[in-house]
Coordinates of C-alpha atoms in Angstrom, one line a residue:
X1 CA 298.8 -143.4 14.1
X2 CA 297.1 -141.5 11.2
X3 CA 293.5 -141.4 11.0
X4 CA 291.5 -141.8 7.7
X5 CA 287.8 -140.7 7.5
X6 CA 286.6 -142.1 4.4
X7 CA 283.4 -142.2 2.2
X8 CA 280.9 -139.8 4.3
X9 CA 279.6 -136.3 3.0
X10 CA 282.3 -134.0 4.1
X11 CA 281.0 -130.4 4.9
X12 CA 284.3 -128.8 5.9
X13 CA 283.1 -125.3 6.4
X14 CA 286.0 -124.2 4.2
X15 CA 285.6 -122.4 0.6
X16 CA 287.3 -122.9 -2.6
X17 CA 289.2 -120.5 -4.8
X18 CA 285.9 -118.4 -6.2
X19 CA 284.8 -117.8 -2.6
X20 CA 281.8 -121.0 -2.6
X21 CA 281.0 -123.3 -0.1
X22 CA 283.0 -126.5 -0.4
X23 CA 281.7 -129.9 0.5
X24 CA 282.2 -133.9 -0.9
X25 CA 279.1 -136.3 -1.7
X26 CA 282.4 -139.0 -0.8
X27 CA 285.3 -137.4 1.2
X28 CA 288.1 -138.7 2.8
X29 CA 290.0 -136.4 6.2
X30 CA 292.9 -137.8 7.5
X31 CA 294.3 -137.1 10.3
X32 CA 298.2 -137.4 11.2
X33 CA 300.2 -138.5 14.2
X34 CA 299.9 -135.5 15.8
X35 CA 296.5 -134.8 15.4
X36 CA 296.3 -132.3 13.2
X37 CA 294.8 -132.6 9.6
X38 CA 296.9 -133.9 6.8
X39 CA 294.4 -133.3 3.6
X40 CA 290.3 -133.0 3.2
X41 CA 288.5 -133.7 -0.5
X42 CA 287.3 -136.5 -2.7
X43 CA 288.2 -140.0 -1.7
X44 CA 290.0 -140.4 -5.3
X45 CA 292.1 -137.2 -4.3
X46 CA 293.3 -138.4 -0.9
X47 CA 296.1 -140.6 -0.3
X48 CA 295.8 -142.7 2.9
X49 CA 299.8 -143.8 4.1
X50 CA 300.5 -147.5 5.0
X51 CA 299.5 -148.3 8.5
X52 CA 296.6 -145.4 9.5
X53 CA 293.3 -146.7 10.6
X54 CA 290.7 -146.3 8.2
X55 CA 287.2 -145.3 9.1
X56 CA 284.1 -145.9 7.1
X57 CA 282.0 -143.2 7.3
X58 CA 280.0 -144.2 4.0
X59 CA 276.4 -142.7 4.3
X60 CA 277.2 -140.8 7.1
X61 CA 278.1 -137.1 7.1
X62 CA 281.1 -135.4 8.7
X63 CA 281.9 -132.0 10.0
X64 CA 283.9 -130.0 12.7
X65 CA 283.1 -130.4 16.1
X66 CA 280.8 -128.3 17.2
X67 CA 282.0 -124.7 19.4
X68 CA 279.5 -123.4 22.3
X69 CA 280.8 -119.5 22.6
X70 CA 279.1 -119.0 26.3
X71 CA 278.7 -121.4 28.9
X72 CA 279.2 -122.0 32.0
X73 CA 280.9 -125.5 31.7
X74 CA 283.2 -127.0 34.5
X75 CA 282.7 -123.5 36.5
X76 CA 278.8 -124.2 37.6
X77 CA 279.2 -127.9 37.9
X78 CA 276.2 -129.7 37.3
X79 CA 274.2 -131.7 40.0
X80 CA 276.9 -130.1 42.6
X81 CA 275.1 -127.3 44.3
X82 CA 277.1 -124.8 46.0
X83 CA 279.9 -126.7 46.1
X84 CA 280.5 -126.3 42.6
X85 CA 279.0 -123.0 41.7
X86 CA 281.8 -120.8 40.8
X87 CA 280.1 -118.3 37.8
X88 CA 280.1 -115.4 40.2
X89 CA 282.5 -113.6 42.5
X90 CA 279.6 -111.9 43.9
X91 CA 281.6 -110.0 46.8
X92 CA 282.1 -106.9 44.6
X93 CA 280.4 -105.8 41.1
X94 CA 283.4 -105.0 39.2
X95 CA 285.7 -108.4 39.5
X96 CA 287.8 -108.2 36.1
X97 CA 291.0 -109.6 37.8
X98 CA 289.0 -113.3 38.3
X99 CA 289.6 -115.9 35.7
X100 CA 287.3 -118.6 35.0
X101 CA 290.2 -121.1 34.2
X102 CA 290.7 -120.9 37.7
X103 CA 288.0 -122.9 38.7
X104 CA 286.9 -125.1 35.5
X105 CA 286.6 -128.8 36.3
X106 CA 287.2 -131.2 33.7
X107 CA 285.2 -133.9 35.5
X108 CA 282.0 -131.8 35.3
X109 CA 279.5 -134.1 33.6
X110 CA 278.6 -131.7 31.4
X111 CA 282.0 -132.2 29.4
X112 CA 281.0 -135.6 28.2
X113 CA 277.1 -134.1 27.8
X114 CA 279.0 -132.0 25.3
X115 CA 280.6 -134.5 23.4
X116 CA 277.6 -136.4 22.8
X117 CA 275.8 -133.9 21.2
X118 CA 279.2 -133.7 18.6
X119 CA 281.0 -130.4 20.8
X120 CA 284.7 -130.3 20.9
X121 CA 285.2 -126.7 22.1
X122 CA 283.5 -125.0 24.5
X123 CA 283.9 -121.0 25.9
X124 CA 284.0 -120.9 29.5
X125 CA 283.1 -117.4 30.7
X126 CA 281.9 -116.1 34.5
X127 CA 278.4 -115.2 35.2
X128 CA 276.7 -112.2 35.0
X129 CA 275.9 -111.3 38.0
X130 CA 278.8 -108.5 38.2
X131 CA 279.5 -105.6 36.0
X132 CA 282.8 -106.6 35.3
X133 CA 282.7 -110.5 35.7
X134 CA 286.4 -111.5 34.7
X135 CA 288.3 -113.2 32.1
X136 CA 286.9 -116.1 29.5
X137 CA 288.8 -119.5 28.3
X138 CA 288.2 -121.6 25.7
X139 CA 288.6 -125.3 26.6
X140 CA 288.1 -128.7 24.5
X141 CA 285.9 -131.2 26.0
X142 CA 287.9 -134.0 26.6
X143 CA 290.7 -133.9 29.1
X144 CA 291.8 -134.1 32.6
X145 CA 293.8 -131.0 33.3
X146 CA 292.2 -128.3 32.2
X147 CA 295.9 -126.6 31.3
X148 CA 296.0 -129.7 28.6
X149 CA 292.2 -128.5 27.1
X150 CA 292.9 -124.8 27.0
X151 CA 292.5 -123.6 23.3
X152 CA 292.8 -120.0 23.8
X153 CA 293.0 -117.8 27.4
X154 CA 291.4 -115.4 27.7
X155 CA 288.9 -115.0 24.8
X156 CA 287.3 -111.8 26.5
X157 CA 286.7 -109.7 29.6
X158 CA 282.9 -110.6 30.6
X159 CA 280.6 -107.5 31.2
X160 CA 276.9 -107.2 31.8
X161 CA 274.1 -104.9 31.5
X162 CA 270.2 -104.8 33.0
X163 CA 268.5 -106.9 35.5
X164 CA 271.1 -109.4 36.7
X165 CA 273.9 -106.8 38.5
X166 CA 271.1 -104.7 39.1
X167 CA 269.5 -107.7 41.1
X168 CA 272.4 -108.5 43.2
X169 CA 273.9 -105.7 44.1
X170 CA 270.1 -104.0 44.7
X171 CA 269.7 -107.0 46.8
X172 CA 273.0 -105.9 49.1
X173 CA 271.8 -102.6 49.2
X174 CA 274.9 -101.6 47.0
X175 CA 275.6 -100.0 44.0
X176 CA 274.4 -100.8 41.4
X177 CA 270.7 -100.8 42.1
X178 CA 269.6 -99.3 38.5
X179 CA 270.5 -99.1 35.0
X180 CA 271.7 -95.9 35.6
X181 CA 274.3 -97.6 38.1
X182 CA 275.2 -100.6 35.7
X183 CA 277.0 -98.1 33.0
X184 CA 278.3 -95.8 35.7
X185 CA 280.4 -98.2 37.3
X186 CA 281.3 -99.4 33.6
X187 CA 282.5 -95.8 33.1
X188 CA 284.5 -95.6 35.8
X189 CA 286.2 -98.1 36.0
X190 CA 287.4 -97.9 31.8
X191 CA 288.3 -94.6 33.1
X192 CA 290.6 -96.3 35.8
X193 CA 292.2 -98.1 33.8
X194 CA 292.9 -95.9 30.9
X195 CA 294.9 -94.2 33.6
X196 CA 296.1 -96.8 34.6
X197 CA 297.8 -97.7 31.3
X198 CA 298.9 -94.0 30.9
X199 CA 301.1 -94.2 34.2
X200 CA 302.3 -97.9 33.1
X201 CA 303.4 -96.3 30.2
X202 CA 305.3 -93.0 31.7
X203 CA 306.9 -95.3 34.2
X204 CA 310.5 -96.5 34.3
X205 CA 308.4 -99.8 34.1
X206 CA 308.0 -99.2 30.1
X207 CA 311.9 -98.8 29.9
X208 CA 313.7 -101.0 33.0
X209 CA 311.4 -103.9 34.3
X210 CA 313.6 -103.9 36.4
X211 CA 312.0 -100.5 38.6
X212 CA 309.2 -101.2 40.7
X213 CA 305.8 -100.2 40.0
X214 CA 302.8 -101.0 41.7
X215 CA 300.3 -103.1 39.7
X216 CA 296.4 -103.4 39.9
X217 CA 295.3 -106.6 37.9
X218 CA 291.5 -105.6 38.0
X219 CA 292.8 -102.1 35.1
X220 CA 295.5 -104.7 34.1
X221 CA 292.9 -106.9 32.7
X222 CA 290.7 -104.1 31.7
X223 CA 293.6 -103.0 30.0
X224 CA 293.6 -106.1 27.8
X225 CA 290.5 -104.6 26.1
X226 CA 291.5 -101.2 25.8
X227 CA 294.2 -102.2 23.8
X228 CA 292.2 -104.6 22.0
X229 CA 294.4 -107.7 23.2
X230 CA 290.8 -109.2 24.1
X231 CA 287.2 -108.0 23.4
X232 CA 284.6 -107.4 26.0
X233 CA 282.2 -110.6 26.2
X234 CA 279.2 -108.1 27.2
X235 CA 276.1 -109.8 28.0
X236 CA 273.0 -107.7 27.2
X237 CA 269.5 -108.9 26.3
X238 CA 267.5 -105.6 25.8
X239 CA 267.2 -103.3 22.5
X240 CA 268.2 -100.1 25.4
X241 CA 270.8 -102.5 27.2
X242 CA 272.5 -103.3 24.2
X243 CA 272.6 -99.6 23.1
X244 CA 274.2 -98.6 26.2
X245 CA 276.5 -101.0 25.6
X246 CA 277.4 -100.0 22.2
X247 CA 277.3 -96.6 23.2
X248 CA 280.2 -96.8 26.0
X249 CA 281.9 -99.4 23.7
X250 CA 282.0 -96.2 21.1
X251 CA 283.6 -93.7 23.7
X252 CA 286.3 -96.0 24.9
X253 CA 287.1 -97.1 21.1
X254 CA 287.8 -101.3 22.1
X255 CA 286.4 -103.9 19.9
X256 CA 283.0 -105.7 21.5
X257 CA 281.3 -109.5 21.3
X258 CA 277.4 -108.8 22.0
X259 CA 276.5 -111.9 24.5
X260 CA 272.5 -113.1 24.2
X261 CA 271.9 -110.2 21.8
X262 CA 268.0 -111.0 22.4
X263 CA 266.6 -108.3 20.8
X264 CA 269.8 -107.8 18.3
X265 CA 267.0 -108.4 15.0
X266 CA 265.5 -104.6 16.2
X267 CA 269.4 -103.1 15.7
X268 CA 271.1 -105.4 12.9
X269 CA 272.2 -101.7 11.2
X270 CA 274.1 -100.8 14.9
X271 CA 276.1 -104.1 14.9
X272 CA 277.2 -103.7 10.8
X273 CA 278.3 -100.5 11.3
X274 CA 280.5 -101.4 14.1
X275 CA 281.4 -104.9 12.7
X276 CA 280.3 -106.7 16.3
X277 CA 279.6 -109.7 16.1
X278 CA 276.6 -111.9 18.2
X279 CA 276.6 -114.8 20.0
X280 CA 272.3 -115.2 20.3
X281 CA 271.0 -117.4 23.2
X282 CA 270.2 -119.0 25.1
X283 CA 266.8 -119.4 22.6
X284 CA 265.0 -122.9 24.5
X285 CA 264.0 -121.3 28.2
X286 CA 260.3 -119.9 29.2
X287 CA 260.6 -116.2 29.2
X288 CA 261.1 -116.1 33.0
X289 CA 262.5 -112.6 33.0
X290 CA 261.3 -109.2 31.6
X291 CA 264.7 -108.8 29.6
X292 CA 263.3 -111.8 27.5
X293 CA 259.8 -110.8 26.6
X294 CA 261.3 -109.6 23.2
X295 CA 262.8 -112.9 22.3
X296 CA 262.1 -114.9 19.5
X297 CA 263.9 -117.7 17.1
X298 CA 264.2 -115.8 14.1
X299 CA 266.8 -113.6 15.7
X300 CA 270.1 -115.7 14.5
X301 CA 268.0 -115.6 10.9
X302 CA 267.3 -112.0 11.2
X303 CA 271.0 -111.1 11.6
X304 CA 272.5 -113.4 9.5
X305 CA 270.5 -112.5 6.2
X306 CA 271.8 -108.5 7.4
X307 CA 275.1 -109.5 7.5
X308 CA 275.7 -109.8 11.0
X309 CA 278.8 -112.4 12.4
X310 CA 276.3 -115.0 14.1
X311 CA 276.8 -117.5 16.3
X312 CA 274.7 -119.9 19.1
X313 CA 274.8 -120.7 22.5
X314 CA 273.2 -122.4 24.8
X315 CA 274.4 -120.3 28.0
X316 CA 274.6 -124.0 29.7
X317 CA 273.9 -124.6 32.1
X318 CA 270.9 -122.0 31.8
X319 CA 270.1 -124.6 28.6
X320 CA 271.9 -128.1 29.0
X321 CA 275.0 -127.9 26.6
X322 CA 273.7 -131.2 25.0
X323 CA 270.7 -129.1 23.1
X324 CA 273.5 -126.8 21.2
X325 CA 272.3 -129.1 17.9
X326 CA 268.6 -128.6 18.8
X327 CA 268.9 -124.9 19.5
X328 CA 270.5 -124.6 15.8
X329 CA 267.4 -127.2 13.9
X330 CA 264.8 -124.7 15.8
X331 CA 267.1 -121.6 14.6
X332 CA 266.4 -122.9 10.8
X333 CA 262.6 -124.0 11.6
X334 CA 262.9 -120.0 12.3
X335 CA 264.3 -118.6 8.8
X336 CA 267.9 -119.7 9.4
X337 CA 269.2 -120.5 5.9
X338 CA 270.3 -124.4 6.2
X339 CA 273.1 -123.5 4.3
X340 CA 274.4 -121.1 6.3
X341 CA 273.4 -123.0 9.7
X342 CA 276.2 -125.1 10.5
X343 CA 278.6 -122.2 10.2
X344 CA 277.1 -120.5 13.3
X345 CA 278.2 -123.5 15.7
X346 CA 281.4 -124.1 13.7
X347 CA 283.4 -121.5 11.8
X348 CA 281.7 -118.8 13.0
X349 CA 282.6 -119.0 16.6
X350 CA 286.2 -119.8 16.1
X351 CA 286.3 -116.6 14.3
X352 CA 285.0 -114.8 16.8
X353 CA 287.0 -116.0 19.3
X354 CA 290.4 -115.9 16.9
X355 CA 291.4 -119.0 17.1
X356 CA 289.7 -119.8 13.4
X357 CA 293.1 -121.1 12.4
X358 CA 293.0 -124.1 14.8
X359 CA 289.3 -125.3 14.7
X360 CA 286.1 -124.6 13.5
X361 CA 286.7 -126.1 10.4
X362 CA 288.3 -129.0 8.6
X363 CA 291.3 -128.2 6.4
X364 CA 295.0 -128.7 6.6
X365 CA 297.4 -127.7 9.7
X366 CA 294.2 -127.6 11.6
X367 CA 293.3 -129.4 14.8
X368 CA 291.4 -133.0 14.2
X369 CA 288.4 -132.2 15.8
X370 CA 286.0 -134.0 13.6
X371 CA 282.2 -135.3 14.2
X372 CA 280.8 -138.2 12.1
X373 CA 277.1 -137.9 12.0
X374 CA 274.4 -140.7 11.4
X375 CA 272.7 -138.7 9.1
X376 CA 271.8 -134.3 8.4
X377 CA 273.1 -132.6 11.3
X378 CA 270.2 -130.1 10.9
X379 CA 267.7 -133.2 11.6
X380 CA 266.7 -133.4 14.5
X381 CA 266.5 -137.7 14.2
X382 CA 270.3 -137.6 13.3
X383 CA 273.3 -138.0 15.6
X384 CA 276.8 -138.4 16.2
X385 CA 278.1 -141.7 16.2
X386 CA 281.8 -140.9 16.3
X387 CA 283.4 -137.9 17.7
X388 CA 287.5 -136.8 17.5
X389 CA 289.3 -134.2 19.2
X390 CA 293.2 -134.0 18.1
X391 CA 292.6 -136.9 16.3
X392 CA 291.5 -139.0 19.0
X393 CA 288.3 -141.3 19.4
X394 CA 286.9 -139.9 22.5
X395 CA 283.1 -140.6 22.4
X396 CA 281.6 -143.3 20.5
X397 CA 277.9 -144.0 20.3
X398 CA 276.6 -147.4 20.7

């Protein structure tokens, strides 16, 4: 049955013709059988069929679901304990061939934390406690086989620099136990794999699949990025981590997502020129690590107003997915521009994860993931009271 959500502020995070924000004081989405959305504008412009279920969202305001680009959902399962931690295959630093789909739960409690807070999507990625952590998905938040929920797999091969490999490995009394370490191993192993394609390619494999040839998922999965099939999801808080980063990124020649990006507001220039995008949290912890000590909420500000691709996460379950809307009102207490704020946990994301032409934003052919707020998303008194994913009422607040 179609779905009609009429009379409410529509901020569709979509633009008109001369490139400018749209948006409707009184809007009407609707929704189709299938879930995907039929028409957004002005409730004179939208005709609602015989028979769909009309929603009165009058005084309310209504956006895309929200999109977390880094947690740890369903893979470090909260209130668990070992049980359910799953972030880290911490038996060998360079683990590309793991993939986090293979151990996300959908009855982690944090799935119906997220949709709560008005989050439809959420990026599932391994820890960082490895070099090489292993592949990313991107799941919706309602669902119980994660197969069903899957958006996009992968969205990126994780990497990390600085303390946290350093720690664990340091810890075994294997490499790596330095910096110095962290971007060797890095090296090497791109350098693998780049053979590794090279031989794929000179094989009888590339003509007749039919020959045998003896594969190696962790440079098949690196591979993925060197052919800029996938980016690398690298996780890197320091100014000097994050030029190491950039700096290997720029000898190999694959594209790059900077993860945390703490102190990204000292190098907005490096990430323009390279046209890498940021993904800034998580912003609501003590500074309980040195790689923090240069952290500060005017970072997603900083970036956006030079033109970098910005968007928020709350790392859950470092922060508790459910404070993804708080982390973005303290972001424009910071020097966020409200009117660029909403993009960073909508459009933004799904953009950066490529899959901008299913969600992130309310227009036709597009998933109905919709959020009907109580009031301004960006305050902090407001809520949602209805949330949608594929056109379905899965969360209603009482």
């Amino acid at each position: 049955m179609s779905v009609a959500i009429k009379g409410g502020r529509v901020l569709p995070m979509t633009q008109n013709e001369d490139g400018q924000d749209q948006q409707w004081e009184q809007g009407t989405v609707l929704i189709g059988d299938d879930g995907k959305i039929v028409a957004v504008g002005a409730v004179k412009d939208v005709e609602i069929p015989e028979g769909a279920t009309i929603v009165d969202a009058t005084g309310k305001v209504v956006t895309p679901g929200y999109i977390d680009a880094h947690t740890h959902v369903g893979i470090g399962e909260m209130g668990v304990g070992r049980e359910g931690s799953d972030t880290n295959e911490g038996s060998d630093p360079i683990t590309p061939q793991v993939r986090a789909i293979d151990a996300t739960y959908p009855g982690d409690t944090a799935f119906n934390d997220a949709l709560a807070a008005g989050i439809t999507a959420v990026n599932v990625m391994p820890g960082s406690g490895n070099v090489i952590g292993g592949l990313a998905v991107l799941v919706k938040t309602h669902g119980t086989r994660i197969d069903d929920m899957v958006v996009r797999h992968p969205t990126g091969l994780k990497a990390a620099m600085g303390e946290n490999p350093k720690r664990n490995y340091g810890d075994q009394k294997k490499m790596p136990t330095t910096r110095l370490g962290v971007a060797a191993l890095m090296r090497e192993n791109l350098v693998k794999a780049t053979t590794y394609l090279q031989k794929l390619d000179a094989s009888n494999l590339a003509n007749d699949p039919t020959k045998p040839f003896e594969r190696d998922l962790k440079m098949e999965h690196i591979g993925f990025v060197l052919r800029k099939e996938i980016p690398m999801r690298w996780h890197a808080h320091r100014s000097d981590d994050i030029l190491t980063a950039l700096r290997i990124r720029d000898e190999f020649g694959f594209d790059m997502v900077l993860d945390h990006a703490t102190e990204a507001h000292m190098l907005p220039d490096e990430l323009i020129e390279r046209n890498i995008p940021a993904v800034v949290g998580p912003t609501l912890t003590a500074k309980y690590k040195v790689e923090l000590r240069g952290r500060t909420l005017s970072t997603p500000g900083i970036l956006v107003r030079a033109g970098v691709k910005v968007c928020l996460t709350t790392d859950h379950w470092v922060v508790a997915v459910q404070y993804l809307p708080l982390t973005l009102i303290m972001a424009v207490k910071e020097g966020l521009d409200r009117s660029q704020a909403l993009k960073l946990v909508t459009i933004n994301p799904a953009e950066i994860m490529g899959v901008a032409d299913r969600i992130g934003s309310l227009a036709p052919g597009k998933d109905g993931d919709v959020v009907v707020w109580s009031g301004d998303p960006l305050d902090i008194y407001q809520r949602p009271e209805q949330v949608y994913i594929n056109g379905e009422k899965v969360y209603t607040h009482f």
